[in-house]
Amino acid sequence: MNLTLKIWRQKGPQDKGQMVEYKVTDISEHMSFLEMMDVLNESLVAKDEVPIAFDHDCREGICGMCSLHINGEPHGPDRGITTCQLHMRTFKDGDTIYIEPWRAKAFPVIKDLIVDRMAFERIQQAGGYISVNTSGNTQDANATPISKIDADLSMDAAACIGCGACVASCKNSSAMLFVAAKVSQYALLPQGRVEAADRVRNMVAQMDLEGFGNCTNTGACEVECPKGISLENIARMNREYLKATII
Amino acid sequence: MSGFLSSSIARKVAMALSALFLIIFLIIHLAVNLTSVFSADVFNEASHFMGTNPLIQFAMQPVLIFGVVFHFVMGFVLELKNKSARNVKYANYNGAANASWMSRNMVVSGAVILAFIVLHFIDFWIPEINTKYILGDMSGVLPGEEGYRYFEELQHKFANPARVGAYVIAFILLGLHLAHGFQSAFQSIGFNNKYTKCVKSFGTWYSILIPFGFIFVALYHYFNH
């Protein structure tokens, strides 16, 4: 298939950047979206042009590195997938595809389609962990009984790969689905309850400090999340926050 | 804004609580309005009671006005903050792919409702305040006439097709605002559990029936004055 691509090019953080049009030909419908980008980059290198910078790592939907806002949606038009799992058969021959970086003040562009997602790391560092002494005398995790329901809900929340699609899709650039997933995965387990109040207070404070917008419950994040993180987690975070600040 | 209300979640909760308060107010307002369809006398009595009872006038009314002002001011402040969280816009943003029009345009429906409230205050509230507290006439009766004036004033206002049209449009936008806002308020206060399905369907019915009730009363008086 032959495609027209409109891709955001930006030399560096200070550059203004612009959309640039490219044509790609003979793209196989079996390629993943990132393979199509590889083909484009090979052609650019062959012409002595600077290839397009984009994030990728595992290319099997686990690492959360690939981003790309494709035709107005994070990770493209399909549901429950990352960009590396998006296949070219989703598009039609002759299509024009817009490819942009995640857009949020808290995710500044480093180059072309790569954004700095360290804001998520700083939120994690603010409380997304449990303080365990790893001296060798740690208790066996299975010694603490946990209900199947809570264990499953916690695992569902822990499926978050921190890709940032929630922020990219949200009209308010809110990071609440990400933070809620991290708060929930611990809040649901007895080991996490000990520091639950400090965790939610500190993580929300860091989230606000990073300049993410406020959640208005549009639900776009849940729809676009490649790991199906549910809005129930945001409600849980709201409850945890109220408990930690008022009660 | 400092202290508790400086946090994003606290603002969400404050928006939700003021919204739930206004949702309850709408039911009371509609109940009084509906009496005008069934009986002019009942409507007159209810209006006179609401307009002269000191508890309602000097305790409930200021709380209501605070609730309305707070919801609008906080709503617009949050909208501006949220807009600034994305300093470079997408060239192609397909919002309709993952969220409803209502949820993405709460500020638009909210602005229309605000414009309506200004009109509504000019139509009813300011003349009432003027008559009762500036001219000092608490009787509810027009000079030289018998019986309360409220029903007649209502009919007079709704004889104007432009006003009725504006009211109908505003109520449709109110319905769209509520269609997202009702269930959103519950989500914001952390209420998302096995009853959420009920809350959502109740919210949908509420957002249809309440505006429909207001529209019905306006149209009823337009066609029966």
Tab-separated table of C-alpha atoms in Angstrom:
chain	number	residue	atom	x	y	z
A	1	MET	CA	0.000	0.000	0.000
A	2	ASN	CA	1.027	3.626	-0.639
A	3	LEU	CA	0.544	6.218	2.075
A	4	THR	CA	0.962	9.921	2.733
A	5	LEU	CA	2.388	10.632	6.181
A	6	LYS	CA	2.217	13.963	7.967
A	7	ILE	CA	4.822	13.744	10.702
A	8	TRP	CA	5.884	16.177	13.420
A	9	ARG	CA	9.564	17.126	12.998
A	10	GLN	CA	11.353	19.035	15.727
A	11	LYS	CA	15.161	19.248	15.914
A	12	GLY	CA	15.322	19.676	19.675
A	13	PRO	CA	13.491	20.910	22.765
A	14	GLN	CA	13.989	24.578	21.795
A	15	ASP	CA	13.032	24.161	18.123
A	16	LYS	CA	9.565	25.296	17.108
A	17	GLY	CA	8.864	22.195	15.020
A	18	GLN	CA	6.373	21.600	12.214
A	19	MET	CA	4.385	18.936	10.383
A	20	VAL	CA	6.310	17.545	7.386
A	21	GLU	CA	4.776	15.429	4.623
A	22	TYR	CA	6.353	12.146	3.476
A	23	LYS	CA	5.281	9.499	0.982
A	24	VAL	CA	5.874	5.801	1.549
A	25	THR	CA	5.282	3.141	-1.088
A	26	ASP	CA	4.951	-0.644	-1.156
A	27	ILE	CA	4.086	-0.947	2.526
A	28	SER	CA	2.931	-4.451	3.454
A	29	GLU	CA	-0.346	-4.642	5.352
A	30	HIS	CA	1.306	-7.215	7.631
A	31	MET	CA	3.869	-4.709	8.908
A	32	SER	CA	3.521	-3.193	12.319
A	33	PHE	CA	3.253	0.590	12.423
A	34	LEU	CA	6.803	0.872	13.755
A	35	GLU	CA	8.135	-1.324	10.933
A	36	MET	CA	6.511	1.084	8.497
A	37	MET	CA	8.366	3.895	10.322
A	38	ASP	CA	11.595	1.865	9.972
A	39	VAL	CA	11.031	1.604	6.213
A	40	LEU	CA	10.511	5.362	6.011
A	41	ASN	CA	13.657	6.006	8.062
A	42	GLU	CA	15.732	3.682	5.860
A	43	SER	CA	14.624	5.654	2.825
A	44	LEU	CA	15.501	8.928	4.579
A	45	VAL	CA	18.971	7.634	5.514
A	46	ALA	CA	19.507	6.497	1.915
A	47	LYS	CA	18.745	10.060	0.808
A	48	ASP	CA	21.169	11.425	3.424
A	49	GLU	CA	18.333	12.955	5.430
A	50	VAL	CA	18.004	12.830	9.216
A	51	PRO	CA	15.772	9.885	10.220
A	52	ILE	CA	12.690	10.495	12.335
A	53	ALA	CA	13.268	9.964	16.055
A	54	PHE	CA	10.615	7.865	17.812
A	55	ASP	CA	10.548	5.797	20.995
A	56	HIS	CA	10.444	1.994	20.898
A	57	ASP	CA	11.939	-0.908	22.782
A	58	CYS	CA	10.369	-4.354	23.215
A	59	ARG	CA	7.980	-4.104	20.257
A	60	GLU	CA	5.635	-6.610	21.863
A	61	GLY	CA	3.326	-4.339	23.850
A	62	ILE	CA	4.963	-4.754	27.233
A	63	CYS	CA	7.541	-2.036	27.815
A	64	GLY	CA	5.420	1.086	27.343
A	65	MET	CA	8.107	2.910	25.355
A	66	CYS	CA	6.353	3.382	22.024
A	67	SER	CA	4.065	6.347	21.905
A	68	LEU	CA	2.805	8.210	18.788
A	69	HIS	CA	-0.476	10.048	18.406
A	70	ILE	CA	-1.809	8.567	15.174
A	71	ASN	CA	-4.738	10.127	13.295
A	72	GLY	CA	-5.927	11.932	16.412
A	73	GLU	CA	-5.609	9.012	18.859
A	74	PRO	CA	-2.802	7.636	21.028
A	75	HIS	CA	-1.484	4.341	19.611
A	76	GLY	CA	-3.786	4.808	16.593
A	77	PRO	CA	-7.376	3.779	15.947
A	78	ASP	CA	-7.317	0.221	17.366
A	79	ARG	CA	-8.206	-0.553	21.014
A	80	GLY	CA	-6.170	-2.243	23.736
A	81	ILE	CA	-2.863	-2.069	21.887
A	82	THR	CA	0.385	-0.130	21.834
A	83	THR	CA	1.750	1.398	18.629
A	84	CYS	CA	4.084	-1.576	18.048
A	85	GLN	CA	0.989	-3.826	18.027
A	86	LEU	CA	-0.814	-1.629	15.484
A	87	HIS	CA	-0.768	-3.211	12.061
A	88	MET	CA	-0.828	-1.470	8.716
A	89	ARG	CA	-3.901	-3.486	7.705
A	90	THR	CA	-5.822	-1.039	9.916
A	91	PHE	CA	-5.253	1.553	7.161
A	92	LYS	CA	-6.265	1.678	3.515
A	93	ASP	CA	-4.126	2.240	0.452
A	94	GLY	CA	-3.901	5.968	-0.269
A	95	ASP	CA	-4.638	7.038	3.325
A	96	THR	CA	-3.131	10.155	4.862
A	97	ILE	CA	-1.845	9.449	8.385
A	98	TYR	CA	-1.046	12.131	10.958
A	99	ILE	CA	1.766	11.130	13.334
A	100	GLU	CA	2.436	13.407	16.312
A	101	PRO	CA	4.164	13.184	19.688
A	102	TRP	CA	2.162	13.029	22.959
A	103	ARG	CA	1.058	16.592	23.637
A	104	ALA	CA	1.214	17.838	27.225
A	105	LYS	CA	3.125	20.588	28.993
A	106	ALA	CA	4.377	17.921	31.410
A	107	PHE	CA	5.691	15.812	28.478
A	108	PRO	CA	8.018	18.208	26.608
A	109	VAL	CA	9.251	17.111	23.179
A	110	ILE	CA	12.909	16.047	23.150
A	111	LYS	CA	13.137	15.409	19.416
A	112	ASP	CA	10.602	14.723	16.648
A	113	LEU	CA	8.176	12.170	18.142
A	114	ILE	CA	10.053	11.524	21.385
A	115	VAL	CA	8.762	13.174	24.546
A	116	ASP	CA	10.263	13.333	28.017
A	117	ARG	CA	8.088	11.149	30.277
A	118	MET	CA	10.256	11.591	33.379
A	119	ALA	CA	7.283	13.302	35.057
A	120	PHE	CA	5.819	9.797	35.490
A	121	GLU	CA	9.069	8.603	37.080
A	122	ARG	CA	9.038	11.496	39.538
A	123	ILE	CA	5.420	10.695	40.479
A	124	GLN	CA	6.469	7.066	41.081
A	125	GLN	CA	9.400	8.208	43.199
A	126	ALA	CA	7.021	10.305	45.302
A	127	GLY	CA	5.331	7.181	46.668
A	128	GLY	CA	4.744	4.448	44.100
A	129	TYR	CA	6.466	1.751	46.146
A	130	ILE	CA	6.390	0.003	49.516
A	131	SER	CA	9.261	0.439	51.937
A	132	VAL	CA	10.611	-3.076	52.401
A	133	ASN	CA	13.820	-3.916	54.179
A	134	THR	CA	15.595	-6.257	51.781
A	135	SER	CA	18.128	-7.510	54.297
A	136	GLY	CA	17.441	-11.136	53.572
A	137	ASN	CA	14.966	-11.557	56.425
A	138	THR	CA	11.915	-10.537	54.379
A	139	GLN	CA	8.708	-12.390	55.069
A	140	ASP	CA	7.319	-14.784	52.461
A	141	ALA	CA	4.712	-12.808	50.473
A	142	ASN	CA	2.315	-15.778	50.538
A	143	ALA	CA	2.250	-15.723	54.358
A	144	THR	CA	-0.187	-12.789	54.187
A	145	PRO	CA	-3.673	-13.887	53.097
A	146	ILE	CA	-5.167	-11.722	50.326
A	147	SER	CA	-8.634	-12.183	48.852
A	148	LYS	CA	-8.752	-13.299	45.222
A	149	ILE	CA	-10.882	-10.281	44.293
A	150	ASP	CA	-8.401	-7.766	45.712
A	151	ALA	CA	-5.420	-9.631	44.288
A	152	ASP	CA	-6.999	-9.583	40.821
A	153	LEU	CA	-7.958	-5.893	41.034
A	154	SER	CA	-4.438	-5.069	42.179
A	155	MET	CA	-2.924	-7.044	39.299
A	156	ASP	CA	-5.273	-5.297	36.843
A	157	ALA	CA	-4.031	-1.912	38.103
A	158	ALA	CA	-0.418	-3.085	38.039
A	159	ALA	CA	-0.801	-3.880	34.329
A	160	CYS	CA	-0.195	-0.160	33.651
A	161	ILE	CA	2.986	0.175	31.573
A	162	GLY	CA	3.272	3.944	32.074
A	163	CYS	CA	3.167	4.723	28.345
A	164	GLY	CA	1.305	8.023	28.822
A	165	ALA	CA	-1.559	7.352	26.394
A	166	CYS	CA	-3.974	8.462	29.138
A	167	VAL	CA	-2.361	11.910	29.230
A	168	ALA	CA	-2.128	12.074	25.436
A	169	SER	CA	-5.805	11.224	24.912
A	170	CYS	CA	-7.201	13.413	27.692
A	171	LYS	CA	-8.457	16.805	26.564
A	172	ASN	CA	-7.092	18.132	29.874
A	173	SER	CA	-3.742	16.282	29.669
A	174	SER	CA	-4.605	14.692	33.003
A	175	ALA	CA	-2.405	11.909	34.389
A	176	MET	CA	-5.016	10.636	36.811
A	177	LEU	CA	-5.455	7.190	35.240
A	178	PHE	CA	-1.717	6.518	35.539
A	179	VAL	CA	-1.488	7.802	39.117
A	180	ALA	CA	-4.716	6.020	40.064
A	181	ALA	CA	-3.360	2.704	38.737
A	182	LYS	CA	-0.178	3.089	40.782
A	183	VAL	CA	-2.084	4.140	43.910
A	184	SER	CA	-4.599	1.295	43.479
A	185	GLN	CA	-2.137	-1.551	42.950
A	186	TYR	CA	-0.769	-0.921	46.456
A	187	ALA	CA	-3.923	0.329	48.179
A	188	LEU	CA	-5.654	-2.988	47.454
A	189	LEU	CA	-2.987	-5.077	49.185
A	190	PRO	CA	-2.247	-5.326	52.930
A	191	GLN	CA	1.452	-4.612	52.323
A	192	GLY	CA	0.522	-1.341	50.599
A	193	ARG	CA	-2.033	-0.197	53.175
A	194	VAL	CA	0.656	0.738	55.707
A	195	GLU	CA	1.857	3.723	53.658
A	196	ALA	CA	-1.396	4.282	51.737
A	197	ALA	CA	-2.200	7.760	53.110
A	198	ASP	CA	1.277	9.210	52.556
A	199	ARG	CA	1.490	7.546	49.151
A	200	VAL	CA	-1.683	9.047	47.707
A	201	ARG	CA	-0.997	12.501	49.174
A	202	ASN	CA	2.576	12.611	47.860
A	203	MET	CA	1.839	11.145	44.445
A	204	VAL	CA	-1.095	13.506	43.840
A	205	ALA	CA	0.997	16.479	45.021
A	206	GLN	CA	3.781	15.510	42.576
A	207	MET	CA	1.232	14.999	39.777
A	208	ASP	CA	-0.102	18.530	40.347
A	209	LEU	CA	3.427	19.923	40.521
A	210	GLU	CA	4.318	18.419	37.141
A	211	GLY	CA	1.602	20.487	35.470
A	212	PHE	CA	-0.834	17.791	34.372
A	213	GLY	CA	-4.435	18.910	33.940
A	214	ASN	CA	-7.417	17.960	36.054
A	215	CYS	CA	-9.655	14.962	35.372
A	216	THR	CA	-13.177	15.756	34.133
A	217	ASN	CA	-14.242	12.113	33.798
A	218	THR	CA	-14.536	12.105	30.009
A	219	GLY	CA	-13.301	8.512	30.042
A	220	ALA	CA	-11.013	8.967	27.012
A	221	CYS	CA	-8.049	7.540	28.953
A	222	GLU	CA	-9.843	4.283	29.720
A	223	VAL	CA	-10.793	3.853	26.049
A	224	GLU	CA	-7.259	4.514	24.801
A	225	CYS	CA	-5.330	2.649	27.524
A	226	PRO	CA	-3.467	-0.289	25.902
A	227	LYS	CA	-3.767	-2.243	29.161
A	228	GLY	CA	-7.461	-1.598	29.849
A	229	ILE	CA	-6.915	0.256	33.128
A	230	SER	CA	-10.403	1.044	34.429
A	231	LEU	CA	-11.836	4.389	35.588
A	232	GLU	CA	-12.734	2.590	38.834
A	233	ASN	CA	-9.108	3.148	39.786
A	234	ILE	CA	-9.575	6.931	39.585
A	235	ALA	CA	-12.613	6.686	41.877
A	236	ARG	CA	-10.523	4.569	44.256
A	237	MET	CA	-7.735	7.163	44.204
A	238	ASN	CA	-10.285	9.909	44.939
A	239	ARG	CA	-11.537	7.889	47.929
A	240	GLU	CA	-7.998	7.208	49.112
A	241	TYR	CA	-7.144	10.884	48.797
A	242	LEU	CA	-10.222	12.009	50.725
A	243	LYS	CA	-9.498	9.449	53.443
A	244	ALA	CA	-5.879	10.598	53.640
A	245	THR	CA	-6.627	14.327	53.769
A	246	ILE	CA	-9.939	14.711	55.604
A	247	ILE	CA	-10.555	11.640	57.720
B	1	MET	CA	-6.480	29.169	45.994
B	2	SER	CA	-4.536	27.658	48.827
B	3	GLY	CA	-4.744	24.778	51.277
B	4	PHE	CA	-7.087	21.902	50.587
B	5	LEU	CA	-8.554	23.425	47.418
B	6	SER	CA	-5.132	23.729	45.784
B	7	SER	CA	-5.105	19.997	45.077
B	8	SER	CA	-6.543	18.682	41.822
B	9	ILE	CA	-8.610	15.972	43.500
B	10	ALA	CA	-9.999	18.349	46.132
B	11	ARG	CA	-11.175	20.670	43.341
B	12	LYS	CA	-12.816	17.738	41.586
B	13	VAL	CA	-14.632	16.820	44.777
B	14	ALA	CA	-15.675	20.431	45.391
B	15	MET	CA	-17.079	20.622	41.843
B	16	ALA	CA	-18.939	17.363	42.405
B	17	LEU	CA	-20.441	18.381	45.761
B	18	SER	CA	-21.657	21.742	44.431
B	19	ALA	CA	-23.070	19.882	41.411
B	20	LEU	CA	-24.967	17.391	43.585
B	21	PHE	CA	-26.366	20.301	45.595
B	22	LEU	CA	-27.560	22.008	42.387
B	23	ILE	CA	-29.014	18.702	41.137
B	24	ILE	CA	-31.223	18.568	44.251
B	25	PHE	CA	-32.162	22.232	43.830
B	26	LEU	CA	-33.367	21.576	40.252
B	27	ILE	CA	-35.868	19.002	41.533
B	28	ILE	CA	-37.327	21.489	44.030
B	29	HIS	CA	-37.490	24.267	41.424
B	30	LEU	CA	-39.210	21.995	38.906
B	31	ALA	CA	-41.695	20.772	41.523
B	32	VAL	CA	-42.798	24.372	42.216
B	33	ASN	CA	-42.943	25.147	38.471
B	34	LEU	CA	-45.103	22.096	37.769
B	35	THR	CA	-47.753	23.272	40.237
B	36	SER	CA	-48.418	26.186	37.830
B	37	VAL	CA	-49.680	23.689	35.239
B	38	PHE	CA	-52.201	22.109	37.606
B	39	SER	CA	-53.367	25.020	39.720
B	40	ALA	CA	-52.737	28.779	39.675
B	41	ASP	CA	-53.691	28.958	43.369
B	42	VAL	CA	-51.218	26.279	44.465
B	43	PHE	CA	-48.494	27.920	42.388
B	44	ASN	CA	-49.299	31.309	43.961
B	45	GLU	CA	-49.216	29.877	47.487
B	46	ALA	CA	-45.968	27.987	46.843
B	47	SER	CA	-44.342	31.053	45.261
B	48	HIS	CA	-45.397	33.319	48.093
B	49	PHE	CA	-44.085	30.846	50.662
B	50	MET	CA	-40.726	30.458	48.868
B	51	GLY	CA	-40.475	34.223	48.359
B	52	THR	CA	-41.272	35.316	51.906
B	53	ASN	CA	-40.218	32.507	54.241
B	54	PRO	CA	-37.216	33.909	56.159
B	55	LEU	CA	-35.454	30.526	56.359
B	56	ILE	CA	-35.606	30.127	52.582
B	57	GLN	CA	-34.866	33.762	51.808
B	58	PHE	CA	-32.031	34.435	54.224
B	59	ALA	CA	-30.495	30.985	54.798
B	60	MET	CA	-31.205	28.755	51.783
B	61	GLN	CA	-31.044	31.448	49.095
B	62	PRO	CA	-27.539	32.719	49.975
B	63	VAL	CA	-26.293	29.110	50.163
B	64	LEU	CA	-27.821	28.439	46.755
B	65	ILE	CA	-26.278	31.561	45.222
B	66	PHE	CA	-22.913	30.616	46.711
B	67	GLY	CA	-23.275	27.107	45.268
B	68	VAL	CA	-24.091	28.430	41.806
B	69	VAL	CA	-21.287	31.026	41.807
B	70	PHE	CA	-18.780	28.516	43.190
B	71	HIS	CA	-19.673	25.896	40.564
B	72	PHE	CA	-19.300	28.411	37.717
B	73	VAL	CA	-16.109	30.077	38.967
B	74	MET	CA	-14.420	26.771	39.805
B	75	GLY	CA	-15.578	25.300	36.476
B	76	PHE	CA	-14.067	28.128	34.453
B	77	VAL	CA	-10.861	28.197	36.561
B	78	LEU	CA	-10.394	24.449	36.001
B	79	GLU	CA	-11.092	24.795	32.283
B	80	LEU	CA	-8.392	27.476	31.943
B	81	LYS	CA	-5.911	25.380	33.951
B	82	ASN	CA	-6.703	22.301	31.893
B	83	LYS	CA	-6.297	24.206	28.632
B	84	SER	CA	-2.870	25.413	29.748
B	85	ALA	CA	-1.772	21.820	30.509
B	86	ARG	CA	-1.422	21.311	26.731
B	87	ASN	CA	0.635	24.230	25.430
B	88	VAL	CA	1.074	22.833	21.901
B	89	LYS	CA	-2.131	21.590	20.300
B	90	TYR	CA	-2.469	18.464	18.178
B	91	ALA	CA	-2.702	19.020	14.422
B	92	ASN	CA	-5.203	16.172	14.364
B	93	TYR	CA	-7.196	15.430	17.531
B	94	ASN	CA	-10.082	12.987	17.272
B	95	GLY	CA	-11.863	13.630	20.583
B	96	ALA	CA	-15.064	11.994	19.383
B	97	ALA	CA	-13.248	8.649	19.073
B	98	ASN	CA	-12.973	8.122	22.805
B	99	ALA	CA	-15.278	10.521	24.674
B	100	SER	CA	-18.808	11.881	24.334
B	101	TRP	CA	-19.540	15.396	23.066
B	102	MET	CA	-21.184	16.212	26.405
B	103	SER	CA	-18.135	15.253	28.433
B	104	ARG	CA	-15.788	17.235	26.199
B	105	ASN	CA	-17.941	20.375	26.115
B	106	MET	CA	-19.049	20.909	29.711
B	107	VAL	CA	-17.695	24.462	29.545
B	108	VAL	CA	-19.824	25.197	26.442
B	109	SER	CA	-23.046	23.875	27.983
B	110	GLY	CA	-22.045	25.558	31.242
B	111	ALA	CA	-21.566	28.935	29.524
B	112	VAL	CA	-25.026	28.668	27.900
B	113	ILE	CA	-26.547	27.823	31.299
B	114	LEU	CA	-24.749	30.834	32.810
B	115	ALA	CA	-26.182	33.094	30.093
B	116	PHE	CA	-29.604	31.605	30.834
B	117	ILE	CA	-29.237	32.287	34.557
B	118	VAL	CA	-28.428	35.942	33.821
B	119	LEU	CA	-31.588	36.167	31.679
B	120	HIS	CA	-33.593	34.305	34.318
B	121	PHE	CA	-32.397	36.673	37.043
B	122	ILE	CA	-33.331	39.705	34.944
B	123	ASP	CA	-36.742	38.139	34.237
B	124	PHE	CA	-37.738	36.989	37.711
B	125	TRP	CA	-35.222	37.315	40.515
B	126	ILE	CA	-34.232	41.007	40.216
B	127	PRO	CA	-37.873	42.234	39.892
B	128	GLU	CA	-38.763	40.103	42.948
B	129	ILE	CA	-35.879	41.506	45.018
B	130	ASN	CA	-36.824	45.009	43.860
B	131	THR	CA	-40.485	44.622	44.808
B	132	LYS	CA	-39.883	42.916	48.130
B	133	TYR	CA	-36.761	44.468	49.582
B	134	ILE	CA	-36.326	47.828	47.775
B	135	LEU	CA	-39.962	48.890	47.442
B	136	GLY	CA	-40.769	46.967	50.624
B	137	ASP	CA	-43.925	45.303	49.295
B	138	MET	CA	-43.991	41.838	50.847
B	139	SER	CA	-47.702	41.316	50.229
B	140	GLY	CA	-47.336	39.434	46.917
B	141	VAL	CA	-50.411	41.296	45.681
B	142	LEU	CA	-50.554	43.948	42.965
B	143	PRO	CA	-52.015	47.327	44.081
B	144	GLY	CA	-55.745	47.465	43.494
B	145	GLU	CA	-56.043	43.765	42.717
B	146	GLU	CA	-57.039	40.670	44.603
B	147	GLY	CA	-55.018	37.465	44.936
B	148	TYR	CA	-51.309	36.867	44.466
B	149	ARG	CA	-49.485	38.255	41.413
B	150	TYR	CA	-47.066	35.356	40.756
B	151	PHE	CA	-49.102	33.249	38.331
B	152	GLU	CA	-50.056	36.264	36.230
B	153	GLU	CA	-46.434	37.407	36.055
B	154	LEU	CA	-45.382	33.935	34.975
B	155	GLN	CA	-47.945	33.836	32.179
B	156	HIS	CA	-46.959	37.329	31.063
B	157	LYS	CA	-43.275	36.344	30.816
B	158	PHE	CA	-43.969	33.177	28.857
B	159	ALA	CA	-46.127	34.962	26.287
B	160	ASN	CA	-42.955	36.121	24.546
B	161	PRO	CA	-41.810	33.519	21.944
B	162	ALA	CA	-38.185	34.766	21.946
B	163	ARG	CA	-37.921	34.218	25.700
B	164	VAL	CA	-39.567	30.797	25.503
B	165	GLY	CA	-37.189	29.856	22.659
B	166	ALA	CA	-34.155	30.962	24.668
B	167	TYR	CA	-35.386	28.999	27.689
B	168	VAL	CA	-35.939	25.851	25.626
B	169	ILE	CA	-32.437	26.018	24.123
B	170	ALA	CA	-30.909	26.599	27.569
B	171	PHE	CA	-32.785	23.613	29.012
B	172	ILE	CA	-31.569	21.350	26.190
B	173	LEU	CA	-28.000	22.397	27.015
B	174	LEU	CA	-28.772	21.815	30.699
B	175	GLY	CA	-29.829	18.275	29.768
B	176	LEU	CA	-26.562	17.693	27.906
B	177	HIS	CA	-24.616	19.138	30.853
B	178	LEU	CA	-26.413	16.809	33.258
B	179	ALA	CA	-26.036	13.792	30.958
B	180	HIS	CA	-22.318	13.855	31.710
B	181	GLY	CA	-22.339	15.780	34.978
B	182	PHE	CA	-24.654	13.544	36.999
B	183	GLN	CA	-22.589	10.357	36.821
B	184	SER	CA	-19.346	12.363	36.722
B	185	ALA	CA	-20.134	13.891	40.125
B	186	PHE	CA	-20.446	10.428	41.652
B	187	GLN	CA	-17.181	9.291	40.062
B	188	SER	CA	-15.417	12.394	41.435
B	189	ILE	CA	-16.434	11.730	45.015
B	190	GLY	CA	-15.092	8.199	44.626
B	191	PHE	CA	-18.435	6.452	44.181
B	192	ASN	CA	-17.748	3.743	41.588
B	193	ASN	CA	-18.991	0.309	42.596
B	194	LYS	CA	-21.743	-2.222	41.882
B	195	TYR	CA	-24.348	0.589	42.044
B	196	THR	CA	-22.616	2.679	39.345
B	197	LYS	CA	-24.766	1.152	36.592
B	198	CYS	CA	-27.879	2.317	38.489
B	199	VAL	CA	-26.389	5.786	39.032
B	200	LYS	CA	-25.629	6.079	35.315
B	201	SER	CA	-29.086	5.055	34.154
B	202	PHE	CA	-30.766	7.196	36.827
B	203	GLY	CA	-28.552	10.089	35.674
B	204	THR	CA	-29.608	9.585	32.078
B	205	TRP	CA	-33.290	9.645	33.022
B	206	TYR	CA	-32.726	12.642	35.281
B	207	SER	CA	-30.937	14.567	32.520
B	208	ILE	CA	-33.871	13.923	30.157
B	209	LEU	CA	-36.847	14.333	32.499
B	210	ILE	CA	-35.787	17.434	34.466
B	211	PRO	CA	-35.058	19.640	31.413
B	212	PHE	CA	-38.155	18.186	29.716
B	213	GLY	CA	-40.223	19.244	32.739
B	214	PHE	CA	-38.920	22.815	32.581
B	215	ILE	CA	-39.510	22.953	28.796
B	216	PHE	CA	-43.023	21.555	29.250
B	217	VAL	CA	-43.928	24.275	31.771
B	218	ALA	CA	-42.540	27.052	29.533
B	219	LEU	CA	-44.362	25.752	26.440
B	220	TYR	CA	-47.572	25.093	28.398
B	221	HIS	CA	-47.813	28.727	29.460
B	222	TYR	CA	-46.823	29.961	26.009
B	223	PHE	CA	-49.720	28.069	24.410
B	224	ASN	CA	-52.219	28.706	27.248
B	225	HIS	CA	-51.786	32.332	28.193
